XYZ file of C-alpha atoms in Angstrom:
577
model
C 0.000 0.000 0.000
C 1.414 3.328 -1.048
C 2.169 5.813 1.672
C -0.321 8.711 1.862
C 0.774 11.743 -0.067
C 2.280 14.356 2.222
C 0.527 17.696 2.066
C 2.621 20.696 1.197
C 3.229 23.082 4.072
C 4.223 25.944 1.805
C 2.343 29.159 2.396
C 1.367 29.533 -1.251
C -0.623 26.310 -0.973
C -2.592 27.351 2.099
C -5.894 29.209 2.077
C -8.384 30.400 4.664
C -12.061 29.719 4.086
C -14.099 32.426 5.761
C -17.854 32.690 5.285
C -17.575 30.867 1.988
C -14.759 33.026 0.607
C -11.312 31.652 -0.169
C -8.535 33.945 1.104
C -4.745 33.724 1.191
C -3.205 32.670 4.499
C -0.788 35.599 4.905
C -1.356 38.335 7.470
C -2.329 41.720 6.082
C 1.018 43.175 7.221
C 2.865 40.638 5.061
C 0.487 40.529 2.089
C -2.240 43.217 2.075
C -3.996 41.910 -1.057
C -7.696 42.023 -0.002
C -9.488 40.173 -2.813
C -10.721 36.615 -2.458
C -9.639 33.704 -4.652
C -13.116 32.575 -5.603
C -14.136 31.419 -9.039
C -16.293 34.448 -9.797
C -13.311 36.691 -9.037
C -11.141 34.763 -11.484
C -13.928 35.001 -14.056
C -14.027 38.793 -14.005
C -10.233 38.986 -14.162
C -10.227 36.757 -17.233
C -12.825 39.063 -18.783
C -10.290 41.902 -18.706
C -7.769 39.857 -20.646
C -10.426 38.870 -23.169
C -11.422 42.507 -23.669
C -7.821 43.488 -24.357
C -7.297 40.550 -26.700
C -10.388 41.588 -28.638
C -9.345 45.235 -28.806
C -5.638 44.703 -29.577
C -5.772 41.412 -31.481
C -2.587 40.543 -29.598
C -1.332 40.243 -26.016
C 0.648 43.468 -25.617
C 0.130 47.167 -26.166
C 3.725 47.379 -27.413
C 4.420 46.967 -31.104
C 7.533 44.807 -31.134
C 7.728 45.059 -34.946
C 8.383 41.342 -35.304
C 11.092 41.239 -32.630
C 8.920 39.623 -29.961
C 10.250 38.813 -26.469
C 12.208 35.634 -25.863
C 11.980 35.548 -22.058
C 8.924 36.977 -20.306
C 7.932 37.515 -16.656
C 4.282 37.992 -15.661
C 4.119 39.493 -12.158
C 0.927 38.745 -10.256
C -0.044 36.162 -12.839
C -3.151 34.883 -11.032
C -4.626 32.005 -13.029
C -1.897 32.432 -15.622
C -4.426 32.874 -18.428
C -2.506 35.822 -19.902
C 0.636 33.677 -20.162
C -1.280 30.814 -21.785
C -2.577 33.179 -24.444
C 0.770 34.952 -24.892
C 2.513 31.605 -25.405
C 0.298 31.053 -28.458
C 1.221 34.436 -29.925
C 4.940 34.187 -29.157
C 6.023 30.592 -29.872
C 9.720 31.421 -29.455
C 9.292 32.847 -25.952
C 9.606 31.164 -22.546
C 7.445 32.425 -19.694
C 7.532 32.663 -15.914
C 4.358 33.437 -13.983
C 5.054 34.772 -10.490
C 2.336 34.982 -7.841
C 1.730 34.946 -4.110
C -0.379 31.770 -4.134
C -0.702 28.568 -6.109
C -3.883 29.079 -8.125
C -2.478 28.736 -11.642
C -3.991 26.514 -14.293
C -2.351 23.062 -14.464
C -0.111 23.052 -17.515
C -0.969 19.414 -18.167
C -4.379 20.604 -19.373
C -2.777 22.144 -22.455
C -0.372 19.381 -23.407
C -2.918 17.667 -25.617
C -3.559 20.833 -27.631
C 0.016 22.101 -27.762
C 2.667 19.603 -26.582
C 5.349 22.297 -26.614
C 3.441 24.853 -24.529
C 3.911 23.393 -21.003
C 7.668 23.153 -21.510
C 7.852 26.923 -22.118
C 5.919 27.958 -18.990
C 6.915 27.886 -15.335
C 4.909 28.901 -12.246
C 6.931 30.436 -9.398
C 5.567 31.539 -6.020
C 6.762 34.069 -3.498
C 6.014 37.312 -1.701
C 7.287 40.240 -3.715
C 7.012 42.504 -0.666
C 9.150 40.299 1.574
C 11.829 38.834 -0.669
C 13.801 39.509 -3.797
C 12.596 38.036 -7.024
C 14.262 34.601 -7.413
C 15.692 35.464 -10.824
C 19.081 36.491 -12.191
C 19.999 40.037 -13.121
C 19.000 40.970 -16.673
C 17.121 37.679 -17.117
C 13.971 38.927 -18.868
C 13.463 41.075 -21.918
C 9.785 41.746 -21.149
C 7.805 42.138 -17.909
C 4.008 42.151 -17.919
C 1.946 43.413 -14.965
C -1.810 43.699 -14.664
C -3.785 44.234 -11.481
C -0.851 44.339 -9.052
C -1.710 47.716 -7.495
C -4.162 46.181 -5.009
C -1.320 44.078 -3.578
C 1.449 46.668 -3.167
C 1.374 49.452 -0.547
C 2.266 52.810 -2.014
C 5.515 53.059 -0.036
C 6.725 49.772 -1.553
C 6.515 50.761 -5.210
C 10.057 52.233 -5.464
C 11.633 49.004 -4.208
C 9.297 46.856 -6.343
C 10.205 48.784 -9.472
C 13.905 48.631 -8.578
C 13.657 44.849 -8.299
C 11.859 44.612 -11.627
C 14.523 46.807 -13.193
C 17.170 44.425 -11.824
C 15.756 41.363 -13.573
C 14.974 43.268 -16.787
C 17.800 43.218 -19.328
C 19.082 46.506 -20.821
C 16.625 47.582 -23.462
C 13.964 45.219 -22.125
C 10.394 46.488 -21.882
C 7.919 46.681 -19.016
C 4.191 47.048 -19.529
C 1.749 47.634 -16.672
C -1.994 48.239 -16.622
C -3.805 49.090 -13.407
C -7.253 50.226 -12.388
C -8.476 52.474 -9.610
C -10.513 51.162 -6.706
C -13.999 52.453 -7.500
C -17.170 51.668 -5.569
C -19.977 51.920 -8.160
C -23.222 53.253 -6.762
C -26.745 54.052 -7.882
C -28.638 57.158 -6.740
C -31.584 57.083 -4.375
C -34.124 57.705 -7.129
C -33.021 54.367 -8.603
C -33.156 52.314 -5.413
C -36.269 53.847 -3.843
C -38.739 51.716 -5.870
C -36.663 48.586 -5.254
C -36.620 49.175 -1.507
C -40.284 50.105 -1.153
C -41.981 48.162 1.617
C -43.928 45.110 0.490
C -46.227 42.841 2.502
C -44.324 39.620 1.850
C -41.154 37.924 3.173
C -39.875 37.989 -0.432
C -40.583 39.965 -3.572
C -40.345 39.536 -7.344
C -38.170 42.159 -9.012
C -38.408 43.408 -12.618
C -35.083 41.792 -13.477
C -36.752 38.410 -12.986
C -35.235 37.624 -9.604
C -37.049 36.803 -6.397
C -35.278 37.997 -3.277
C -35.839 37.504 0.417
C -36.470 40.723 2.273
C -33.971 40.227 5.086
C -33.798 42.693 7.962
C -31.712 45.660 6.835
C -30.062 48.206 9.151
C -31.577 51.663 9.009
C -30.106 53.646 6.104
C -29.048 57.193 6.880
C -30.526 59.832 4.590
C -27.487 62.058 5.129
C -25.699 60.359 2.241
C -26.332 60.493 -1.493
C -27.065 56.793 -1.876
C -28.241 53.795 0.136
C -24.906 51.972 0.237
C -22.772 54.616 1.957
C -21.720 52.291 4.800
C -20.423 49.662 2.375
C -18.621 52.365 0.407
C -16.970 53.620 3.597
C -15.860 50.079 4.492
C -14.586 49.475 0.961
C -12.464 52.631 1.053
C -11.220 51.751 4.553
C -9.922 48.397 3.302
C -7.431 50.189 1.062
C -6.580 53.013 3.448
C -5.806 50.726 6.383
C -3.655 48.465 4.214
C -1.799 51.499 2.817
C -2.973 50.682 -0.703
C -3.537 53.790 -2.767
C -7.034 53.674 -4.278
C -5.985 55.677 -7.336
C -2.867 54.052 -8.783
C -3.646 55.881 -12.041
C -2.479 59.089 -10.351
C 0.394 57.890 -8.125
C 2.160 55.222 -10.183
C 3.401 57.505 -12.995
C 5.829 59.259 -10.622
C 7.322 56.056 -9.216
C 7.389 54.373 -12.619
C 9.110 57.302 -14.338
C 11.790 57.483 -11.639
C 13.014 53.968 -12.430
C 12.363 53.311 -16.121
C 13.191 55.269 -19.251
C 11.442 56.018 -22.540
C 8.225 56.103 -20.553
C 4.926 56.261 -22.415
C 1.581 56.740 -20.670
C -1.666 57.424 -22.506
C -4.375 59.353 -20.675
C -6.443 57.386 -18.187
C -9.131 55.337 -19.882
C -12.532 55.721 -18.243
C -15.571 53.525 -18.805
C -18.749 55.484 -17.966
C -21.894 54.043 -16.453
C -24.074 52.214 -18.995
C -27.448 53.512 -20.151
C -30.433 52.193 -18.256
C -31.901 49.149 -19.949
C -35.577 48.591 -20.730
C -37.410 46.509 -18.170
C -37.630 42.822 -19.095
C -40.977 41.282 -20.009
C -43.374 39.853 -17.483
C -43.700 36.043 -17.332
C -46.848 36.001 -19.493
C -45.098 38.138 -22.132
C -42.037 35.935 -22.611
C -41.998 34.591 -26.132
C -44.357 37.284 -27.417
C -43.220 39.837 -30.019
C -43.442 42.592 -27.431
C -40.819 42.744 -24.707
C -42.798 45.078 -22.445
C -46.255 45.054 -21.022
C -48.680 46.925 -23.249
C -49.739 49.536 -20.720
C -46.121 50.455 -19.982
C -44.841 50.467 -23.536
C -44.585 54.239 -23.678
C -42.329 54.485 -20.649
C -40.308 51.318 -20.559
C -37.193 52.675 -22.259
C -35.029 55.271 -20.563
C -34.097 58.296 -22.655
C -30.850 59.759 -21.449
C -30.462 63.453 -20.681
C -28.976 65.635 -23.397
C -25.186 65.346 -23.299
C -22.785 67.868 -24.727
C -19.371 66.589 -25.755
C -17.578 68.858 -23.323
C -19.617 67.548 -20.418
C -17.979 64.131 -20.601
C -14.517 65.570 -20.076
C -14.952 66.219 -16.362
C -16.628 63.405 -14.441
C -17.477 64.430 -10.866
C -15.205 63.144 -8.125
C -16.599 60.873 -5.393
C -15.619 60.635 -1.482
C -15.629 36.682 13.558
C -17.102 33.686 12.257
C -15.463 30.233 12.315
C -12.325 30.011 10.173
C -10.792 26.863 8.693
C -7.404 26.298 7.097
C -7.173 24.160 3.987
C -4.244 23.096 1.863
C -4.255 23.191 -1.889
C -1.610 21.499 -3.955
C 4.662 66.999 -14.534
C 3.471 66.758 -18.127
C 1.007 68.353 -20.505
C -2.604 67.364 -20.118
C -3.701 65.819 -23.402
C -7.202 64.317 -23.346
C -8.434 62.327 -26.288
C -10.342 64.261 -28.908
C -13.899 63.514 -27.915
C -15.095 64.482 -31.385
C -13.268 61.364 -32.525
C -14.052 59.178 -29.523
C -17.687 60.081 -28.894
C -20.094 60.126 -31.835
C -22.500 62.995 -31.287
C -26.250 62.687 -31.454
C -28.887 65.131 -32.564
C -31.586 63.473 -30.526
C -33.261 65.877 -28.150
C -31.296 68.925 -29.313
C -34.517 70.819 -29.971
C -35.581 70.715 -26.356
C -36.103 74.083 -24.718
C -32.873 75.920 -24.083
C -34.429 77.654 -21.104
C -34.602 74.442 -19.079
C -33.187 75.072 -15.627
C -30.305 73.162 -14.127
C -32.610 71.393 -11.731
C -34.961 70.158 -14.434
C -35.516 66.475 -15.018
C -36.506 64.267 -17.883
C -40.100 64.903 -16.927
C -39.917 68.561 -17.997
C -42.196 69.070 -20.996
C -40.446 70.265 -24.157
C -41.535 73.442 -25.860
C -41.705 73.809 -29.610
C -41.196 71.017 -32.107
C -39.195 68.051 -30.883
C -37.795 64.967 -32.484
C -39.403 61.665 -31.492
C -37.695 60.083 -28.516
C -35.331 57.426 -29.847
C -34.907 53.962 -28.409
C -31.957 53.708 -26.067
C -30.036 51.669 -28.652
C -30.117 54.657 -30.990
C -28.543 56.992 -28.450
C -24.919 56.291 -29.161
C -22.617 56.952 -26.203
C -18.876 56.671 -25.873
C -17.757 53.323 -24.497
C -14.564 54.971 -23.211
C -13.443 58.533 -22.598
C -10.626 60.446 -20.948
C -10.797 63.295 -18.451
C -8.261 66.091 -17.907
C -8.285 65.849 -14.116
C -7.231 62.200 -14.136
C -5.395 61.916 -17.396
C -1.947 63.422 -17.705
C 0.030 61.738 -20.408
C 3.729 61.151 -20.933
C 5.033 60.951 -24.480
C 4.283 62.591 -27.796
C 1.115 62.207 -29.831
C 1.984 58.622 -30.727
C 1.255 57.633 -27.132
C -2.437 57.977 -27.936
C -2.116 55.037 -30.296
C -1.169 52.627 -27.502
C -4.799 52.216 -26.531
C -6.870 50.791 -29.408
C -9.424 53.591 -29.132
C -11.076 52.865 -32.475
C -11.703 49.278 -31.467
C -12.913 50.204 -27.991
C -15.322 52.871 -29.183
C -16.673 50.548 -31.864
C -17.961 48.224 -29.142
C -21.701 48.274 -28.572
C -22.993 50.398 -25.732
C -24.094 47.374 -23.766
C -20.395 46.515 -23.388
C -20.483 49.152 -20.648
C -22.730 46.832 -18.668
C -19.913 44.291 -18.572
C -17.518 46.977 -17.315
C -19.937 47.832 -14.519
C -20.324 44.115 -13.786
C -16.545 43.890 -13.543
C -16.383 46.847 -11.141
C -19.137 45.485 -8.900
C -17.396 42.103 -8.879
C -14.252 43.766 -7.528
C -16.256 45.252 -4.656
C -17.815 41.895 -3.782
C -14.374 40.271 -3.948
C -13.258 42.284 -0.883
C -16.372 41.491 1.161
C -14.467 39.663 3.916
C -11.920 42.461 4.170
C -14.853 44.890 4.510
C -16.258 42.743 7.333
C -12.905 42.947 9.114
C -13.040 46.732 8.811
C -16.576 46.769 10.199
C -15.518 44.714 13.229
C -12.693 47.174 13.913
C -15.086 50.097 13.608
C -17.555 48.425 15.974
C -14.808 48.303 18.593
C -13.282 51.742 18.136
C -15.669 54.018 16.249
C -19.297 53.286 17.110
C -20.376 56.902 16.740
C -19.139 57.046 13.179
C -21.069 53.894 12.323
C -24.245 55.426 13.753
C -23.855 58.158 11.138
C -24.349 55.435 8.545
C -27.375 53.996 10.359
C -25.531 51.073 11.945
C -26.244 49.947 15.502
C -24.115 47.249 17.102
C -25.690 44.109 18.472
C -24.315 42.133 21.383
C -24.418 38.975 19.266
C -21.730 38.950 16.581
C -23.800 36.547 14.498
C -26.564 39.160 14.309
C -24.058 41.791 13.199
C -22.836 39.412 10.515
C -26.377 38.783 9.330
C -26.999 42.514 9.040
C -23.749 42.971 7.131
C -24.627 40.132 4.757
C -28.032 41.737 4.217
C -26.375 45.014 3.245
C -24.097 43.220 0.798
C -26.995 41.271 -0.716
C -29.026 44.444 -1.116
C -26.084 46.151 -2.860
C -25.571 43.125 -5.069
C -29.270 43.033 -5.968
C -29.508 46.758 -6.699
C -26.451 46.651 -8.943
C -27.797 43.506 -10.630
C -30.862 45.503 -11.665
C -28.655 48.403 -12.802
C -26.373 46.187 -14.875
C -29.224 44.272 -16.580
C -26.969 41.643 -18.113
C -29.892 39.746 -19.626
C -30.763 42.770 -21.739
C -27.192 42.760 -23.084
C -27.424 39.007 -23.734
C -30.539 39.478 -25.877
C -28.406 41.550 -28.268
C -26.625 38.306 -29.163
C -29.765 36.260 -29.671
C -30.275 34.956 -26.151
C -33.817 34.849 -24.827
C -34.890 36.041 -21.407
C -35.036 33.044 -19.050
C -38.432 31.546 -18.349
C -40.076 32.607 -15.118
C -42.655 30.844 -13.008
C -46.145 32.260 -13.405
C -47.038 34.974 -10.911
C -50.125 34.954 -8.752
C -52.554 37.821 -9.170
C -51.187 39.539 -6.075
C -47.571 39.092 -7.200
C -48.422 40.407 -10.650
C -50.102 43.506 -9.204
C -47.107 44.065 -6.936
C -44.578 43.763 -9.754
C -46.615 46.050 -11.989
C -46.661 48.592 -9.181
C -42.891 48.334 -8.817
C -42.376 48.666 -12.580
C -44.459 51.831 -12.701
C -42.564 53.256 -9.747
C -39.260 52.448 -11.450
C -40.241 54.164 -14.690
C -41.494 57.216 -12.817
C -38.242 57.350 -10.834
C -36.175 57.262 -14.023
C -37.505 60.695 -14.857
C -35.251 61.968 -12.065
C -32.100 60.861 -13.896
C -29.479 63.582 -14.265
C -26.448 63.958 -16.467
C -24.100 63.268 -13.557
C -25.642 59.819 -13.085
C -24.069 58.718 -16.372
C -20.809 60.690 -16.344
C -19.272 58.988 -13.312
C -16.833 56.284 -14.449
C -17.489 52.741 -13.344
C -13.852 51.907 -14.110
C -10.627 53.850 -14.716
C -7.543 52.203 -16.238
C -3.965 53.428 -16.580
C -1.363 51.990 -18.959
C 2.366 52.450 -18.276
C 5.114 51.410 -20.689
C 8.873 51.825 -20.268
C 12.202 50.075 -20.590
C 15.247 49.205 -18.520
C 17.524 51.971 -17.280
C 21.111 51.040 -16.466
C 22.396 52.150 -13.067
C 25.814 50.639 -12.510
C 25.795 50.534 -8.678
C 22.411 49.758 -7.179
C 23.349 49.225 -3.550
C 22.646 52.823 -2.511
C 20.622 55.008 -4.813
C 18.868 58.184 -3.772
C 16.223 59.645 -6.046
C 14.753 63.088 -6.163
C 12.720 65.083 -8.639
C 13.244 68.678 -9.772
C 11.930 70.886 -12.521
C 14.746 72.339 -14.594
C 14.231 74.269 -17.818
C 10.604 73.067 -17.946
C 11.742 69.445 -18.099
C 11.111 66.923 -15.351
C 14.496 65.493 -14.306
C 15.343 62.741 -11.881
C 18.659 62.703 -10.032
C 20.473 59.416 -9.324
C 23.262 59.629 -6.726
C 25.436 56.535 -6.280
C 27.506 56.476 -3.096
C 29.775 53.770 -4.508
C 31.181 55.745 -7.416
C 30.134 59.159 -6.003
C 28.511 60.241 -9.243
C 25.257 62.006 -9.989
C 23.284 61.196 -13.115
C 20.435 63.374 -14.318
C 17.821 61.481 -16.293
C 15.229 63.430 -18.301
C 11.797 61.876 -18.728
């Protein structure tokens, strides 16, 4: 009888299961990465890679002009899906995927399809914040990074970039894409009909779901939306782990201090999607009409009139049981919105005397064009804003992002971006619970401002927290309306069980309330980005003695210069960006 296989005691193979979420086993002081390692989290991360593959038709923003990399490092590789795809594009390249934990795809899965592929890929594990990269100097000619900003405290970026520069050969390229930590919200006019009191323990919602009406803590009306407590906890997760929530604004300085020939396009913002029509009632599924007949005039939302300039400046925003398991300064250059955002003439004949506080319910004066269906109101799928989008490089830097391909995507692609953003919030749920427990100990008065009252039983507090998360998830599910996007590709709305007369009356009431509430929509409700991405590209800078390097930044002759002082050879090198 064979001896039982000995379980690995390595940290990268250990996970904590907490309230159904799979978390790494490191303490937050050693590895502050707050996201879970659940399947739905991996799914949304893979979606990002698929979007870029579709837009670029390749795996890198850099045009290597046929001279593709021969040795590549993917830092924070996650599942390793980017490497698997890159190995198909670059058959002469060998790859190393480096990550904190062992969650990569087994390479044996791909041997049948490409016998050579597994031999060119290696998974390596370690903690980038606690140890040097286990690679030789100048070993790689290309380093790829995506989504590492939520794992690296801001103070650690200089040393991380220095270590990357060490393993990158002279002339080798680094490419990094990061997103800001955004908590997508919906205004109170949107959630009010969904949260209206009903006389049942559960209710049917217009998106086809049936949800239990669990006890919810009182929501303070002092905030602009119903999920202010969750937003506060989400922001606290990053602040208390010293993770900067806006890497798009802080990384350029650290990146430019270490690498040369730096190129950074403006920040790419994905705005909130248009509101989708309400799905059909159960008795209407399969009929030519997708809305009930008596609501057909108000089922589609018509967006407020947008001017091109208005999109340039989006408004700014402000313990249960645990088990351990083992598993084997530059010029601001925004994109030309005339090129990025196709304009529309719909609604341009509405009264010019409409006040700022007017809503969609204001009656037009004079002749007006017929209100178009939402699909006819073309909006930009991506835009750039001056406040968030300084660029580095000449005009060619604008070509790094495949803007033509991105803006050619259908508007409902924005729903997937919002889905991705909401998924990132839900992925840090357990870290948010930890923050709530700390606040319950030390800051009860602040929690009362959000409508939260502590209970003596921790299990009751957890139930209330879960109820808040489920409500947020449900509200955003209605806002995203993924089934409406799916129908664009020929999918049919899923069948629903027939409703009783009382349930039908209740859902009709909710639908009418929703359509009436949509008249309160304002321009700002659609300008706020659901996601913001920053691309950074550079190459290796040679510093002969790395043991003691001091960096500073000065403005000389209108050029941003960085000063490198080496105590070994006592020389100062000025490097212009």
